[in-house]
PDB file of C-alpha atoms and ligand atoms in Angstrom:
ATOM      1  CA  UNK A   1     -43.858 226.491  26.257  1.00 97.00           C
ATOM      2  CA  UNK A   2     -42.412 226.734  22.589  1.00 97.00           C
ATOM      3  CA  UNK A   3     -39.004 226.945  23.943  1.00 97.00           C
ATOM      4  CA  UNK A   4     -39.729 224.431  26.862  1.00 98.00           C
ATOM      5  CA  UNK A   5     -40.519 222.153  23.165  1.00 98.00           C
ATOM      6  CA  UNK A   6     -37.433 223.365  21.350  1.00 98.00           C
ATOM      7  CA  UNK A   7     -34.988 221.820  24.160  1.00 97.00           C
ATOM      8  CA  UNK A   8     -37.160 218.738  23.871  1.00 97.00           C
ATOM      9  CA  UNK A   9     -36.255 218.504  20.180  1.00 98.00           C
ATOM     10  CA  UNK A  10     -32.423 216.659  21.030  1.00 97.00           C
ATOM     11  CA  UNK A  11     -34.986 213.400  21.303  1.00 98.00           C
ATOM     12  CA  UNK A  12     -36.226 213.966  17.676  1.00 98.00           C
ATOM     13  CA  UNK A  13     -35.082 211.223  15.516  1.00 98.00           C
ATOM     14  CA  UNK A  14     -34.773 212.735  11.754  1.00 98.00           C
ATOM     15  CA  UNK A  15     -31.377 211.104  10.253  1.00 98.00           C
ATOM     16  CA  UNK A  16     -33.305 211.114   7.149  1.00 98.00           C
ATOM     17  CA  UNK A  17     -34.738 214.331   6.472  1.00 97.00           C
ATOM     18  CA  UNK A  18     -32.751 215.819   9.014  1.00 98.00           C
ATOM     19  CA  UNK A  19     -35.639 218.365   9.994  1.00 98.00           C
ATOM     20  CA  UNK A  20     -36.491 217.503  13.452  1.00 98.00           C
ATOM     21  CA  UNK A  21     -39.889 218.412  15.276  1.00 98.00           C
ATOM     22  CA  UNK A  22     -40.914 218.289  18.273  1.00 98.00           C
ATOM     23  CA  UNK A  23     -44.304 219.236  20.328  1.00 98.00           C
ATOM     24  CA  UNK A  24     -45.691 219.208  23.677  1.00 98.00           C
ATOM     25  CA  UNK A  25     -49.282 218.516  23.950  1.00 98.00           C
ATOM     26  CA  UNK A  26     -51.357 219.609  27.121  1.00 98.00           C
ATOM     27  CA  UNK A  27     -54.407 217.343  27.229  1.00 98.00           C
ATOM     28  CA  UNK A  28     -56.917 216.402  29.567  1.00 98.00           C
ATOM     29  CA  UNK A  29     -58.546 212.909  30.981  1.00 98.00           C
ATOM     30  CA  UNK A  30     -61.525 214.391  32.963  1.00 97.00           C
ATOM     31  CA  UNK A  31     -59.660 214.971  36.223  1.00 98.00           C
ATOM     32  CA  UNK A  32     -56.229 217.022  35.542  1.00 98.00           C
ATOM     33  CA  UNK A  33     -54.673 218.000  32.905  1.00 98.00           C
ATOM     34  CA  UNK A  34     -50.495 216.338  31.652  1.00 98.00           C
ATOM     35  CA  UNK A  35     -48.192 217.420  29.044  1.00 98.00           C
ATOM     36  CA  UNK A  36     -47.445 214.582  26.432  1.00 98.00           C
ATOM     37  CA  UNK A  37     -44.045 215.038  24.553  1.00 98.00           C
ATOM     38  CA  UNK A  38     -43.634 213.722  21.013  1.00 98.00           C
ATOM     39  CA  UNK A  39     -40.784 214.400  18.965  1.00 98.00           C
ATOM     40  CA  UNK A  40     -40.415 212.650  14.750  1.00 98.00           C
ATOM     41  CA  UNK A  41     -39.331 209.365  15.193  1.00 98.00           C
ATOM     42  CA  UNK A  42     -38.182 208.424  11.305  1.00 98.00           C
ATOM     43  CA  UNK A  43     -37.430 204.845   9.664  1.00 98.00           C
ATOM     44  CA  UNK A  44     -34.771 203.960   6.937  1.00 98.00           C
ATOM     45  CA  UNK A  45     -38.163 202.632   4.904  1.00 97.00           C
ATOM     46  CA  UNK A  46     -39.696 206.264   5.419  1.00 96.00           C
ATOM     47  CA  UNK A  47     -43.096 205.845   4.916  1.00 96.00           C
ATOM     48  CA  UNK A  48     -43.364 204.567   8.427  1.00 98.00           C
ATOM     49  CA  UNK A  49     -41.732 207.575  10.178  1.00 98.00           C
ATOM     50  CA  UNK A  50     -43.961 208.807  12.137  1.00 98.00           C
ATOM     51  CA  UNK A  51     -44.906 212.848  12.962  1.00 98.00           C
ATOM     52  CA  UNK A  52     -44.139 214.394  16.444  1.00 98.00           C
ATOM     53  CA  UNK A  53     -47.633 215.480  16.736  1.00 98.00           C
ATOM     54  CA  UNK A  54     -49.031 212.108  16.801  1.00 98.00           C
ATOM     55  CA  UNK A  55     -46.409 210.611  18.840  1.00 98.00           C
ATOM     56  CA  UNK A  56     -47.716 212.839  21.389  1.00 98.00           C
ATOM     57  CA  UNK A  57     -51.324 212.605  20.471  1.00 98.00           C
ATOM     58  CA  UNK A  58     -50.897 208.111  20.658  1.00 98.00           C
ATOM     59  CA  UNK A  59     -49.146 209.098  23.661  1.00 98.00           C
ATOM     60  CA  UNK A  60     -52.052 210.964  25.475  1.00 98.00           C
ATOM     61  CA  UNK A  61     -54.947 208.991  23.967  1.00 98.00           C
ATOM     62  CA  UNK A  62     -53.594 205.536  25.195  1.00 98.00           C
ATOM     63  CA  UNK A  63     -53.140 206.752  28.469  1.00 98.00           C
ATOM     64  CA  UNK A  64     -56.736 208.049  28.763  1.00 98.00           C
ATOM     65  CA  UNK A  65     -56.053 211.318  28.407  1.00 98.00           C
ATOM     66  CA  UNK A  66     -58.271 211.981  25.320  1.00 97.00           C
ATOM     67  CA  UNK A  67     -59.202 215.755  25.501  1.00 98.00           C
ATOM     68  CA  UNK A  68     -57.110 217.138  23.483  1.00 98.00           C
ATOM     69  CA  UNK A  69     -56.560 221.217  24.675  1.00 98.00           C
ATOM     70  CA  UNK A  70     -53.104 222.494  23.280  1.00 98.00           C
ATOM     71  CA  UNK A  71     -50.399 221.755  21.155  1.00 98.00           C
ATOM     72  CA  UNK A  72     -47.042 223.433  20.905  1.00 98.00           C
ATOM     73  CA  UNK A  73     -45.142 222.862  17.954  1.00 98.00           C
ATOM     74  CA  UNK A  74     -41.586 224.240  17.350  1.00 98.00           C
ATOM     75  CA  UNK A  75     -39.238 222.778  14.592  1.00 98.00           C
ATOM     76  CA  UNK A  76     -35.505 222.654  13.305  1.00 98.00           C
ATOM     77  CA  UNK A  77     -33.974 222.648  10.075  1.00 97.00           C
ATOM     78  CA  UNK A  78     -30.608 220.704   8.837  1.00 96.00           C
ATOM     79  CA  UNK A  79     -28.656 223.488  10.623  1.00 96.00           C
ATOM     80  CA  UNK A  80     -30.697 223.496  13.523  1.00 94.00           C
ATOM     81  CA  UNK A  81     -31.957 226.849  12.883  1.00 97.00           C
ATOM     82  CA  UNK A  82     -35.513 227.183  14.172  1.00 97.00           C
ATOM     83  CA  UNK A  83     -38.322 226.709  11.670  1.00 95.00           C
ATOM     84  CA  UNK A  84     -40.507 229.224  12.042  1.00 92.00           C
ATOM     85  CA  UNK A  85     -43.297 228.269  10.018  1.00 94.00           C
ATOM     86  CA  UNK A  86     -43.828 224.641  10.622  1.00 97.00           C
ATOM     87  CA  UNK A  87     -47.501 223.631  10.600  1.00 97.00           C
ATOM     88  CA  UNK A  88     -49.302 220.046  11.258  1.00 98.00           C
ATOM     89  CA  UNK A  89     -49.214 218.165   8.492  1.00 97.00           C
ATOM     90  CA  UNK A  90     -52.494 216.925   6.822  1.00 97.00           C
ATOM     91  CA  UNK A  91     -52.209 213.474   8.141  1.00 97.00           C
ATOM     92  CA  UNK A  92     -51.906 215.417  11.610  1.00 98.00           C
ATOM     93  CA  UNK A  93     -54.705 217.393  11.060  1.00 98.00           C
ATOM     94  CA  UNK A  94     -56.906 214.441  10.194  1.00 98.00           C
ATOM     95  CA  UNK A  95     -55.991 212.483  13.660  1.00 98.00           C
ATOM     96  CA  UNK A  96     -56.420 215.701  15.957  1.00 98.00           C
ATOM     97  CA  UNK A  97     -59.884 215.930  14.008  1.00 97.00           C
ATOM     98  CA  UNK A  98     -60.510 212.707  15.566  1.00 97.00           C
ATOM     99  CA  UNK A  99     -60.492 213.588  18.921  1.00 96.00           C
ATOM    100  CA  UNK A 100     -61.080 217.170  18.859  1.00 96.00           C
ATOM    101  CA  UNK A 101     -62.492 220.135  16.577  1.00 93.00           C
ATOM    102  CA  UNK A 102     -61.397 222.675  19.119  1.00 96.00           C
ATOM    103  CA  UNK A 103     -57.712 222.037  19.563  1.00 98.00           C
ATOM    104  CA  UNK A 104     -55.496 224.930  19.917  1.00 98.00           C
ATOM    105  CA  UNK A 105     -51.686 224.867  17.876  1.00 98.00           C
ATOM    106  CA  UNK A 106     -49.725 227.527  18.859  1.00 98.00           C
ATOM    107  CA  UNK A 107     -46.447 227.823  16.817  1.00 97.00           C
ATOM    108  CA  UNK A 108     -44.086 230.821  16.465  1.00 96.00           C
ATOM    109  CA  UNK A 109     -46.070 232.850  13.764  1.00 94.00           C
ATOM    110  CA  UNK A 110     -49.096 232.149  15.568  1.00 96.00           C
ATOM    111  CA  UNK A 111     -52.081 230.595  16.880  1.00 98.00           C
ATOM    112  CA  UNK A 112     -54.462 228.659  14.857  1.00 98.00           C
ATOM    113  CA  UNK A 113     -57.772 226.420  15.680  1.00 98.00           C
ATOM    114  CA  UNK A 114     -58.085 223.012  13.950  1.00 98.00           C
ATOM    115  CA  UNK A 115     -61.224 223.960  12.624  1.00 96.00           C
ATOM    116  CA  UNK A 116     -59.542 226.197  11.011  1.00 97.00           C
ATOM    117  CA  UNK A 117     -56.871 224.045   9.705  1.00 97.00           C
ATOM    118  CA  UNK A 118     -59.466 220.932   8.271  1.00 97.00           C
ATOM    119  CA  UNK A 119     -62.506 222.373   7.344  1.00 96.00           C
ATOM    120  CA  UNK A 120     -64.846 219.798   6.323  1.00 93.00           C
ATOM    121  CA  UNK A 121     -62.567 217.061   8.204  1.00 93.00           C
ATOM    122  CA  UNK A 122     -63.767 213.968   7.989  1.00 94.00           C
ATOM    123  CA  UNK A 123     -65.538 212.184  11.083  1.00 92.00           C
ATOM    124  CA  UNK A 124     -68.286 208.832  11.380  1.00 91.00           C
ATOM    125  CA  UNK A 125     -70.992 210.100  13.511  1.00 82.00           C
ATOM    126  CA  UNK A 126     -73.367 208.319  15.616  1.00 71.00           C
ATOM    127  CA  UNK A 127     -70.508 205.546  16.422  1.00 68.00           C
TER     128      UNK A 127
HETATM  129  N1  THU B   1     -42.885 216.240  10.432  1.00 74.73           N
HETATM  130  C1  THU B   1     -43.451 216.323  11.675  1.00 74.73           C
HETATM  131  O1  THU B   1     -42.985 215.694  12.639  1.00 74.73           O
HETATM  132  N2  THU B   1     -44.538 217.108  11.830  1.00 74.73           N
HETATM  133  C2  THU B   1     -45.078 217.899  10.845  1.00 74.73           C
HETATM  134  O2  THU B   1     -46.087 218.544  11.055  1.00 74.73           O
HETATM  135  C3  THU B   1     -44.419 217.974   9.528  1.00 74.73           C
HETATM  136  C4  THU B   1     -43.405 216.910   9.261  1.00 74.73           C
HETATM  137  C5  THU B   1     -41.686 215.417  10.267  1.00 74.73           C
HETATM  138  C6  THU B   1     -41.843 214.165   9.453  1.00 74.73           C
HETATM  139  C7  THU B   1     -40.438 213.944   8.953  1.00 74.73           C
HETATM  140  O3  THU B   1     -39.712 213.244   9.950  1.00 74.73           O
HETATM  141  C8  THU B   1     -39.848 215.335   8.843  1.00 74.73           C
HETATM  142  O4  THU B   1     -40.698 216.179   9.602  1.00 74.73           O
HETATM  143  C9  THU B   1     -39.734 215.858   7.425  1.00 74.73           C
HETATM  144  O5  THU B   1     -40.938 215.744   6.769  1.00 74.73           O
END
């Protein structure tokens, strides 16, 4: 799955930064489960580029797929040499936390559990 990610990452838009992302989320609505692609889309104003992680997570959520199960997350640097330690962001963290505490990211130097990854993550109960 990693490497099914890293030939997704051509659709990563990074002419900033130039370190592209991608990740391919497997998530479930109830009924089956879908892969959701997301790749870093950036903008020449920057703060509105947006992460590959929730690019896929928007994409799952607003097609009701809102269990979120696994995430595989592979990256690229300037030279397109594989990143080997790329990790969700905190801003990425805090949106997973939304919709799940038990996600699953599986990168190249391992496996980790959200929970893990935002302790203490912020959530309104009792909505
Ligand atoms: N980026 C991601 O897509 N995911 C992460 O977890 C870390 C950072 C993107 C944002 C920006 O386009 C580029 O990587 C450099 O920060």
């Amino acid at each position: 799955m990693l490497d099914k990610a890293l030939n997704y990452i051509k659709f990563s838009y990074a002419p900033y930064s130039k370190f592209k992302v991608a990740c391919i989320l497997i998530a479930s609505n109830g009924i089956e489960e879908k892969e959701f692609y997301g790749v870093n889309v950036e903008n020449a104003s920057y703060g509105l580029t947006i992460c590959a992680e929730r690019v896929a997570i928007f994409k799952a959520i607003s097609e009701g797929y809102n269990k979120l199960l696994k995430m595989y997350l592979v990256a690229v640097d300037e030279n397109n040499n594989e990143v080997l330690n790329i990790m969700p962001c905190g801003a990425c963290r805090q949106v997973i936390f939304e919709f799940s505490d038990s996600l699953k990211i599986i990168t190249r130097s391992g496996e980790f559990d959200i929970k893990e990854l935002l302790p203490f993550g912020f959530k309104i109960l009792n909505l």
